[in-house]
Amino acid sequence: MVGVMKPCHGGNAVVIGGGYIGMECAAALVANEIKVTMVFPGKHCMGRLFTPKIAEFYEKYYAAKGVVFVKGTAVKSLEVSDGKVAAAILRDGRRLPADMVVVGIGARANTGLFDGQLAMERGGIKVNGRMQTSDAAVYAVGDVAAFPVALLGGDVRRFEHVDCARRTARRAIEAILEPSGGAAEEGKAFGYLPYFYSRVFALSWQFYGDNAGEAVHFGDFSPPVAGGKPKFGACWVSGGRVAGAFIEGGSPEENEAMASAVRSRAAIADLAAELGSRGLGFADEESRRKGVRRGALAAGDRPTYARHATVGVAAAVSIAAFAYWYGWMAPYVVKRDFSDPKL
């Protein structure tokens, strides 16, 4: 992608899709002095996560950087000239000049290899709280894995973000190294706090939990003055408790406090008073009331250095042994005739 961007310096790019990939790519293209037009069928950007109020802030911020939004439509075709893209043609016939096109319209989990062999759910491979599939000898992690989330009452979800890939991989390794959990352990949901984040331009937002229920906004949504940084957010409240939280411009301590409020499913008595007016203050007080220690790791996130070191040494020894074997055997391996049916 970087190679394509270089000859497009000062030119036009069309970004198809207004989601996570589209927003991050648009910011990167603008930073490389390429004019950007974003096209997507939704009413506002990041429709799966942002509320209209949150989306309005980011769209205005992007527009001030020169990004043009074309909403409520889609690209019908691409016009090609001399083997290169020249324009994007919209459904209504409009023609958008383009020196390059980024297609960020989502993806499906690549699970075809296991069709008919492993149980599937929510478009991914169904696993238990230990990341085991319907075949106990097979584990699945990352965005192909659909697992029960304890925070969401054991509801099975599939997440497409780097944090989930890291956490589920860690969980699978723990399960493999400690196989004595038994049926009771296998039946437990994974204690994972859904977490998404993005850093674009001078902005940095984080989201925790589930955007289910009523959204209550807090903070200042006005465009930041020169050199200033915005700070605002929203909490989603379901059944009188915080289900999810979004924060832009939070400090590490503020982000941690908000994550704690979501993780503990903090109770909310008065939405307007406790969230609408106090916002981050509520999260901070809630974390202090719960006795959350600053810098504390979430449950299940504590590193097990001795065990990991042992596994690391074992892996290194295995790799070294293979390398030694391969170095000794390589001349013979290369000479072997792999068409020989006896091999």
One Martini backbone bead per residue (centre of mass of N, CA, C, O) as a GRO file, in nm:
protein
  343
    1MET     BB    1   0.058   0.063  -0.020
    2VAL     BB    2   0.301   0.252  -0.006
    3GLY     BB    3   0.380   0.212  -0.305
    4VAL     BB    4   0.115   0.343  -0.415
    5MET     BB    5   0.132   0.625  -0.274
    6LYS     BB    6   0.383   0.769  -0.391
    7PRO     BB    7   0.264   0.841  -0.691
    8CYS     BB    8   0.002   0.995  -0.534
    9HIS     BB    9   0.117   1.253  -0.467
   10GLY     BB   10  -0.140   1.495  -0.473
   11GLY     BB   11  -0.375   1.320  -0.517
   12ASN     BB   12  -0.634   1.070  -0.545
   13ALA     BB   13  -0.858   0.915  -0.301
   14VAL     BB   14  -1.062   0.625  -0.254
   15VAL     BB   15  -1.271   0.535   0.020
   16ILE     BB   16  -1.420   0.228   0.090
   17GLY     BB   17  -1.559   0.294   0.372
   18GLY     BB   18  -1.662   0.383   0.733
   19GLY     BB   19  -1.473   0.230   0.909
   20TYR     BB   20  -1.194   0.141   1.058
   21ILE     BB   21  -1.016   0.123   0.802
   22GLY     BB   22  -1.111   0.381   0.660
   23MET     BB   23  -1.029   0.586   0.881
   24GLU     BB   24  -0.724   0.513   0.899
   25CYS     BB   25  -0.653   0.547   0.599
   26ALA     BB   26  -0.739   0.839   0.561
   27ALA     BB   27  -0.534   0.959   0.760
   28ALA     BB   28  -0.278   0.851   0.618
   29LEU     BB   29  -0.323   0.990   0.344
   30VAL     BB   30  -0.326   1.281   0.444
   31ALA     BB   31  -0.038   1.268   0.572
   32ASN     BB   32   0.053   1.209   0.247
   33GLU     BB   33  -0.086   1.418   0.058
   34ILE     BB   34  -0.385   1.298   0.005
   35LYS     BB   35  -0.681   1.308  -0.143
   36VAL     BB   36  -1.004   1.243   0.023
   37THR     BB   37  -1.272   1.003  -0.042
   38MET     BB   38  -1.560   0.894   0.126
   39VAL     BB   39  -1.750   0.581   0.084
   40PHE     BB   40  -2.086   0.518   0.219
   41PRO     BB   41  -2.412   0.392   0.313
   42GLY     BB   42  -2.427   0.536   0.563
   43LYS     BB   43  -2.496   0.803   0.786
   44HIS     BB   44  -2.223   0.721   0.936
   45CYS     BB   45  -1.949   0.667   1.082
   46MET     BB   46  -1.903   0.394   1.258
   47GLY     BB   47  -2.193   0.242   1.292
   48ARG     BB   48  -2.122   0.002   1.507
   49LEU     BB   49  -2.029   0.233   1.740
   50PHE     BB   50  -2.115   0.507   1.679
   51THR     BB   51  -2.270   0.775   1.746
   52PRO     BB   52  -2.389   1.049   1.600
   53LYS     BB   53  -2.228   1.245   1.788
   54ILE     BB   54  -1.950   1.117   1.753
   55ALA     BB   55  -1.938   1.118   1.442
   56GLU     BB   56  -1.956   1.425   1.403
   57PHE     BB   57  -1.683   1.496   1.513
   58TYR     BB   58  -1.504   1.325   1.315
   59GLU     BB   59  -1.610   1.443   1.050
   60LYS     BB   60  -1.522   1.735   1.110
   61TYR     BB   61  -1.226   1.676   1.152
   62TYR     BB   62  -1.172   1.552   0.873
   63ALA     BB   63  -1.275   1.791   0.705
   64ALA     BB   64  -1.051   1.988   0.814
   65LYS     BB   65  -0.835   1.789   0.655
   66GLY     BB   66  -1.006   1.729   0.360
   67VAL     BB   67  -1.228   1.532   0.390
   68VAL     BB   68  -1.469   1.360   0.191
   69PHE     BB   69  -1.816   1.291   0.227
   70VAL     BB   70  -2.002   1.000   0.096
   71LYS     BB   71  -2.328   0.930   0.170
   72GLY     BB   72  -2.570   0.683   0.095
   73THR     BB   73  -2.365   0.508  -0.083
   74ALA     BB   74  -2.199   0.347  -0.372
   75VAL     BB   75  -1.979   0.160  -0.548
   76LYS     BB   76  -2.014   0.025  -0.873
   77SER     BB   77  -1.732   0.117  -1.012
   78LEU     BB   78  -1.425   0.097  -1.204
   79GLU     BB   79  -1.202   0.303  -1.370
   80VAL     BB   80  -0.983   0.214  -1.641
   81SER     BB   81  -0.637   0.322  -1.730
   82ASP     BB   82  -0.367   0.175  -1.833
   83GLY     BB   83  -0.402  -0.033  -1.576
   84LYS     BB   84  -0.543   0.203  -1.410
   85VAL     BB   85  -0.695   0.379  -1.193
   86ALA     BB   86  -0.934   0.670  -1.243
   87ALA     BB   87  -1.225   0.583  -1.115
   88ALA     BB   88  -1.530   0.625  -0.933
   89ILE     BB   89  -1.854   0.476  -0.960
   90LEU     BB   90  -2.161   0.555  -0.877
   91ARG     BB   91  -2.489   0.480  -0.859
   92ASP     BB   92  -2.566   0.790  -0.963
   93GLY     BB   93  -2.297   0.845  -1.169
   94ARG     BB   94  -2.078   0.947  -1.025
   95ARG     BB   95  -1.741   1.087  -1.056
   96LEU     BB   96  -1.431   0.981  -0.901
   97PRO     BB   97  -1.132   1.067  -0.889
   98ALA     BB   98  -0.848   0.819  -0.915
   99ASP     BB   99  -0.523   0.692  -0.814
  100MET     BB  100  -0.666   0.543  -0.568
  101VAL     BB  101  -0.798   0.245  -0.389
  102VAL     BB  102  -0.979   0.174  -0.088
  103VAL     BB  103  -1.099  -0.138   0.049
  104GLY     BB  104  -1.321  -0.112   0.352
  105ILE     BB  105  -1.588  -0.359   0.390
  106GLY     BB  106  -1.488  -0.601   0.515
  107ALA     BB  107  -1.501  -0.942   0.660
  108ARG     BB  108  -1.450  -1.287   0.657
  109ALA     BB  109  -1.398  -1.556   0.814
  110ASN     BB  110  -1.146  -1.807   0.764
  111THR     BB  111  -1.325  -2.133   0.779
  112GLY     BB  112  -1.336  -2.343   0.535
  113LEU     BB  113  -1.139  -2.573   0.630
  114PHE     BB  114  -1.377  -2.656   0.873
  115ASP     BB  115  -1.604  -2.753   0.724
  116GLY     BB  116  -1.770  -3.019   0.885
  117GLN     BB  117  -1.565  -3.034   1.157
  118LEU     BB  118  -1.659  -2.767   1.297
  119ALA     BB  119  -1.810  -2.561   1.497
  120MET     BB  120  -2.038  -2.289   1.436
  121GLU     BB  121  -2.043  -1.920   1.510
  122ARG     BB  122  -2.081  -1.605   1.414
  123GLY     BB  123  -1.877  -1.668   1.165
  124GLY     BB  124  -1.722  -1.884   1.343
  125ILE     BB  125  -1.539  -2.059   1.570
  126LYS     BB  126  -1.641  -2.258   1.814
  127VAL     BB  127  -1.573  -2.192   2.159
  128ASN     BB  128  -1.457  -2.200   2.462
  129GLY     BB  129  -1.306  -2.060   2.746
  130ARG     BB  130  -1.030  -2.227   2.626
  131MET     BB  131  -1.037  -2.236   2.298
  132GLN     BB  132  -1.207  -2.483   2.232
  133THR     BB  133  -1.331  -2.686   2.022
  134SER     BB  134  -1.522  -2.955   1.923
  135ASP     BB  135  -1.219  -3.026   1.912
  136ALA     BB  136  -1.012  -3.061   2.181
  137ALA     BB  137  -0.736  -3.051   1.991
  138VAL     BB  138  -0.862  -2.772   1.899
  139TYR     BB  139  -0.765  -2.434   1.850
  140ALA     BB  140  -0.898  -2.092   1.871
  141VAL     BB  141  -0.803  -1.762   1.753
  142GLY     BB  142  -0.923  -1.464   1.724
  143ASP     BB  143  -1.138  -1.373   1.451
  144VAL     BB  144  -1.241  -1.690   1.435
  145ALA     BB  145  -1.339  -1.671   1.733
  146ALA     BB  146  -1.621  -1.797   1.920
  147PHE     BB  147  -1.694  -1.674   2.248
  148PRO     BB  148  -1.760  -1.674   2.580
  149VAL     BB  149  -1.868  -1.388   2.772
  150ALA     BB  150  -1.886  -1.302   3.094
  151LEU     BB  151  -1.972  -0.996   3.081
  152LEU     BB  152  -2.219  -1.110   2.871
  153GLY     BB  153  -2.342  -1.377   3.004
  154GLY     BB  154  -2.208  -1.586   2.780
  155ASP     BB  155  -2.201  -1.461   2.523
  156VAL     BB  156  -2.140  -1.508   2.190
  157ARG     BB  157  -1.835  -1.385   2.040
  158ARG     BB  158  -1.675  -1.177   1.781
  159PHE     BB  159  -1.347  -1.033   1.735
  160GLU     BB  160  -1.176  -0.752   1.541
  161HIS     BB  161  -0.888  -0.739   1.724
  162VAL     BB  162  -0.578  -0.734   1.859
  163ASP     BB  163  -0.653  -0.783   2.155
  164CYS     BB  164  -0.802  -1.050   2.109
  165ALA     BB  165  -0.568  -1.206   1.986
  166ARG     BB  166  -0.389  -1.193   2.238
  167ARG     BB  167  -0.583  -1.305   2.460
  168THR     BB  168  -0.664  -1.577   2.327
  169ALA     BB  169  -0.379  -1.686   2.302
  170ARG     BB  170  -0.317  -1.686   2.602
  171ARG     BB  171  -0.552  -1.869   2.685
  172ALA     BB  172  -0.468  -2.118   2.521
  173ILE     BB  173  -0.192  -2.163   2.654
  174GLU     BB  174  -0.298  -2.204   2.939
  175ALA     BB  175  -0.471  -2.454   2.866
  176ILE     BB  176  -0.238  -2.631   2.758
  177LEU     BB  177  -0.054  -2.612   3.025
  178GLU     BB  178  -0.357  -2.658   3.183
  179PRO     BB  179  -0.544  -2.952   3.136
  180SER     BB  180  -0.701  -2.983   3.441
  181GLY     BB  181  -0.985  -2.836   3.432
  182GLY     BB  182  -1.214  -2.963   3.297
  183ALA     BB  183  -1.550  -2.937   3.254
  184ALA     BB  184  -1.594  -2.689   3.435
  185GLU     BB  185  -1.387  -2.504   3.292
  186GLU     BB  186  -1.502  -2.533   3.001
  187GLY     BB  187  -1.789  -2.393   3.087
  188LYS     BB  188  -1.652  -2.130   3.102
  189ALA     BB  189  -1.621  -1.810   3.062
  190PHE     BB  190  -1.449  -1.553   2.935
  191GLY     BB  191  -1.261  -1.288   3.103
  192TYR     BB  192  -1.337  -1.055   2.879
  193LEU     BB  193  -1.259  -0.722   2.771
  194PRO     BB  194  -1.378  -0.544   2.546
  195TYR     BB  195  -1.136  -0.392   2.306
  196PHE     BB  196  -1.092  -0.069   2.153
  197TYR     BB  197  -0.878   0.118   1.916
  198SER     BB  198  -0.751   0.453   1.813
  199ARG     BB  199  -0.502   0.634   1.600
  200VAL     BB  200  -0.554   0.969   1.478
  201PHE     BB  201  -0.371   1.199   1.435
  202ALA     BB  202  -0.449   1.362   1.753
  203LEU     BB  203  -0.607   1.105   1.817
  204SER     BB  204  -0.763   0.900   2.100
  205TRP     BB  205  -0.945   0.600   2.128
  206GLN     BB  206  -1.168   0.415   2.358
  207PHE     BB  207  -1.319   0.083   2.408
  208TYR     BB  208  -1.563  -0.072   2.635
  209GLY     BB  209  -1.744  -0.351   2.583
  210ASP     BB  210  -2.093  -0.263   2.523
  211ASN     BB  211  -2.324  -0.108   2.285
  212ALA     BB  212  -2.567  -0.135   2.510
  213GLY     BB  213  -2.831   0.070   2.522
  214GLU     BB  214  -2.798   0.374   2.673
  215ALA     BB  215  -2.663   0.674   2.564
  216VAL     BB  216  -2.421   0.877   2.749
  217HIS     BB  217  -2.296   1.188   2.735
  218PHE     BB  218  -1.965   1.351   2.762
  219GLY     BB  219  -1.831   1.652   2.741
  220ASP     BB  220  -1.644   1.807   2.470
  221PHE     BB  221  -1.755   1.842   2.117
  222SER     BB  222  -1.589   2.060   2.034
  223PRO     BB  223  -1.366   2.196   1.856
  224PRO     BB  224  -1.044   2.224   1.877
  225VAL     BB  225  -0.810   2.418   1.953
  226ALA     BB  226  -0.514   2.523   1.908
  227GLY     BB  227  -0.343   2.255   2.065
  228GLY     BB  228  -0.583   2.107   2.146
  229LYS     BB  229  -0.770   1.854   2.333
  230PRO     BB  230  -1.003   1.632   2.331
  231LYS     BB  231  -1.283   1.552   2.577
  232PHE     BB  232  -1.480   1.258   2.555
  233GLY     BB  233  -1.801   1.064   2.573
  234ALA     BB  234  -1.951   0.735   2.655
  235CYS     BB  235  -2.229   0.558   2.802
  236TRP     BB  236  -2.364   0.236   2.839
  237VAL     BB  237  -2.696   0.157   2.959
  238SER     BB  238  -2.800  -0.155   3.126
  239GLY     BB  239  -2.999  -0.220   3.382
  240GLY     BB  240  -2.838   0.013   3.557
  241ARG     BB  241  -2.565  -0.049   3.392
  242VAL     BB  242  -2.252  -0.059   3.279
  243ALA     BB  243  -2.162  -0.180   2.946
  244GLY     BB  244  -2.016   0.081   2.817
  245ALA     BB  245  -1.719   0.268   2.682
  246PHE     BB  246  -1.622   0.598   2.563
  247ILE     BB  247  -1.294   0.756   2.489
  248GLU     BB  248  -1.154   1.080   2.435
  249GLY     BB  249  -0.844   1.180   2.560
  250GLY     BB  250  -0.746   0.994   2.771
  251SER     BB  251  -0.588   0.896   3.029
  252PRO     BB  252  -0.462   0.623   3.167
  253GLU     BB  253  -0.635   0.661   3.427
  254GLU     BB  254  -0.909   0.712   3.288
  255ASN     BB  255  -0.922   0.452   3.125
  256GLU     BB  256  -0.904   0.262   3.369
  257ALA     BB  257  -1.159   0.362   3.513
  258MET     BB  258  -1.355   0.290   3.284
  259ALA     BB  259  -1.289  -0.010   3.267
  260SER     BB  260  -1.373  -0.070   3.559
  261ALA     BB  261  -1.673   0.011   3.532
  262VAL     BB  262  -1.732  -0.210   3.324
  263ARG     BB  263  -1.623  -0.466   3.465
  264SER     BB  264  -1.822  -0.404   3.729
  265ARG     BB  265  -2.095  -0.298   3.653
  266ALA     BB  266  -2.184  -0.020   3.725
  267ALA     BB  267  -2.404   0.154   3.903
  268ILE     BB  268  -2.700   0.353   3.802
  269ALA     BB  269  -2.922   0.595   3.921
  270ASP     BB  270  -2.835   0.872   3.751
  271LEU     BB  271  -2.765   0.958   3.445
  272ALA     BB  272  -2.738   1.268   3.442
  273ALA     BB  273  -2.564   1.302   3.705
  274GLU     BB  274  -2.340   1.064   3.676
  275LEU     BB  275  -2.274   1.119   3.356
  276GLY     BB  276  -2.353   1.383   3.207
  277SER     BB  277  -2.184   1.566   3.430
  278ARG     BB  278  -1.931   1.371   3.533
  279GLY     BB  279  -1.830   1.121   3.396
  280LEU     BB  280  -1.511   1.062   3.474
  281GLY     BB  281  -1.571   1.106   3.774
  282PHE     BB  282  -1.736   0.852   3.813
  283ALA     BB  283  -1.521   0.643   3.734
  284ASP     BB  284  -1.312   0.724   3.946
  285GLU     BB  285  -1.489   0.682   4.199
  286GLU     BB  286  -1.558   0.386   4.140
  287SER     BB  287  -1.267   0.275   4.148
  288ARG     BB  288  -1.211   0.365   4.440
  289ARG     BB  289  -1.447   0.215   4.575
  290LYS     BB  290  -1.332  -0.070   4.462
  291GLY     BB  291  -1.010  -0.061   4.493
  292VAL     BB  292  -0.847   0.030   4.248
  293ARG     BB  293  -0.534  -0.008   4.135
  294ARG     BB  294  -0.296   0.157   4.001
  295GLY     BB  295  -0.189  -0.047   3.736
  296ALA     BB  296  -0.363  -0.275   3.741
  297LEU     BB  297  -0.439  -0.584   3.651
  298ALA     BB  298  -0.634  -0.780   3.506
  299ALA     BB  299  -0.801  -1.045   3.521
  300GLY     BB  300  -0.583  -1.281   3.366
  301ASP     BB  301  -0.314  -1.072   3.304
  302ARG     BB  302  -0.103  -1.206   3.459
  303PRO     BB  303   0.215  -1.278   3.457
  304THR     BB  304   0.404  -1.593   3.389
  305TYR     BB  305   0.728  -1.598   3.379
  306ALA     BB  306   0.833  -1.880   3.446
  307ARG     BB  307   0.659  -2.037   3.244
  308HIS     BB  308   0.732  -1.875   2.989
  309ALA     BB  309   1.034  -1.925   3.005
  310THR     BB  310   1.022  -2.231   2.976
  311VAL     BB  311   0.882  -2.231   2.702
  312GLY     BB  312   1.096  -2.060   2.556
  313VAL     BB  313   1.336  -2.251   2.595
  314ALA     BB  314   1.208  -2.498   2.461
  315ALA     BB  315   1.170  -2.364   2.186
  316ALA     BB  316   1.465  -2.288   2.134
  317VAL     BB  317   1.580  -2.575   2.145
  318SER     BB  318   1.408  -2.689   1.916
  319ILE     BB  319   1.508  -2.495   1.696
  320ALA     BB  320   1.807  -2.560   1.721
  321ALA     BB  321   1.783  -2.862   1.659
  322PHE     BB  322   1.662  -2.827   1.379
  323ALA     BB  323   1.887  -2.657   1.258
  324TYR     BB  324   2.107  -2.870   1.294
  325TRP     BB  325   1.971  -3.093   1.132
  326TYR     BB  326   1.932  -2.932   0.870
  327GLY     BB  327   2.234  -2.866   0.821
  328TRP     BB  328   2.312  -3.174   0.799
  329MET     BB  329   2.068  -3.271   0.590
  330ALA     BB  330   2.032  -3.084   0.343
  331PRO     BB  331   2.196  -3.226   0.114
  332TYR     BB  332   2.006  -3.479   0.119
  333VAL     BB  333   1.728  -3.348   0.081
  334VAL     BB  334   1.779  -3.213  -0.195
  335LYS     BB  335   1.845  -3.502  -0.346
  336ARG     BB  336   1.571  -3.590  -0.321
  337ASP     BB  337   1.300  -3.780  -0.462
  338PHE     BB  338   0.962  -3.673  -0.447
  339SER     BB  339   0.845  -3.881  -0.673
  340ASP     BB  340   0.883  -4.105  -0.489
  341PRO     BB  341   0.648  -4.327  -0.358
  342LYS     BB  342   0.829  -4.409  -0.096
  343LEU     BB  343   0.820  -4.098   0.034
   0.00000   0.00000   0.00000
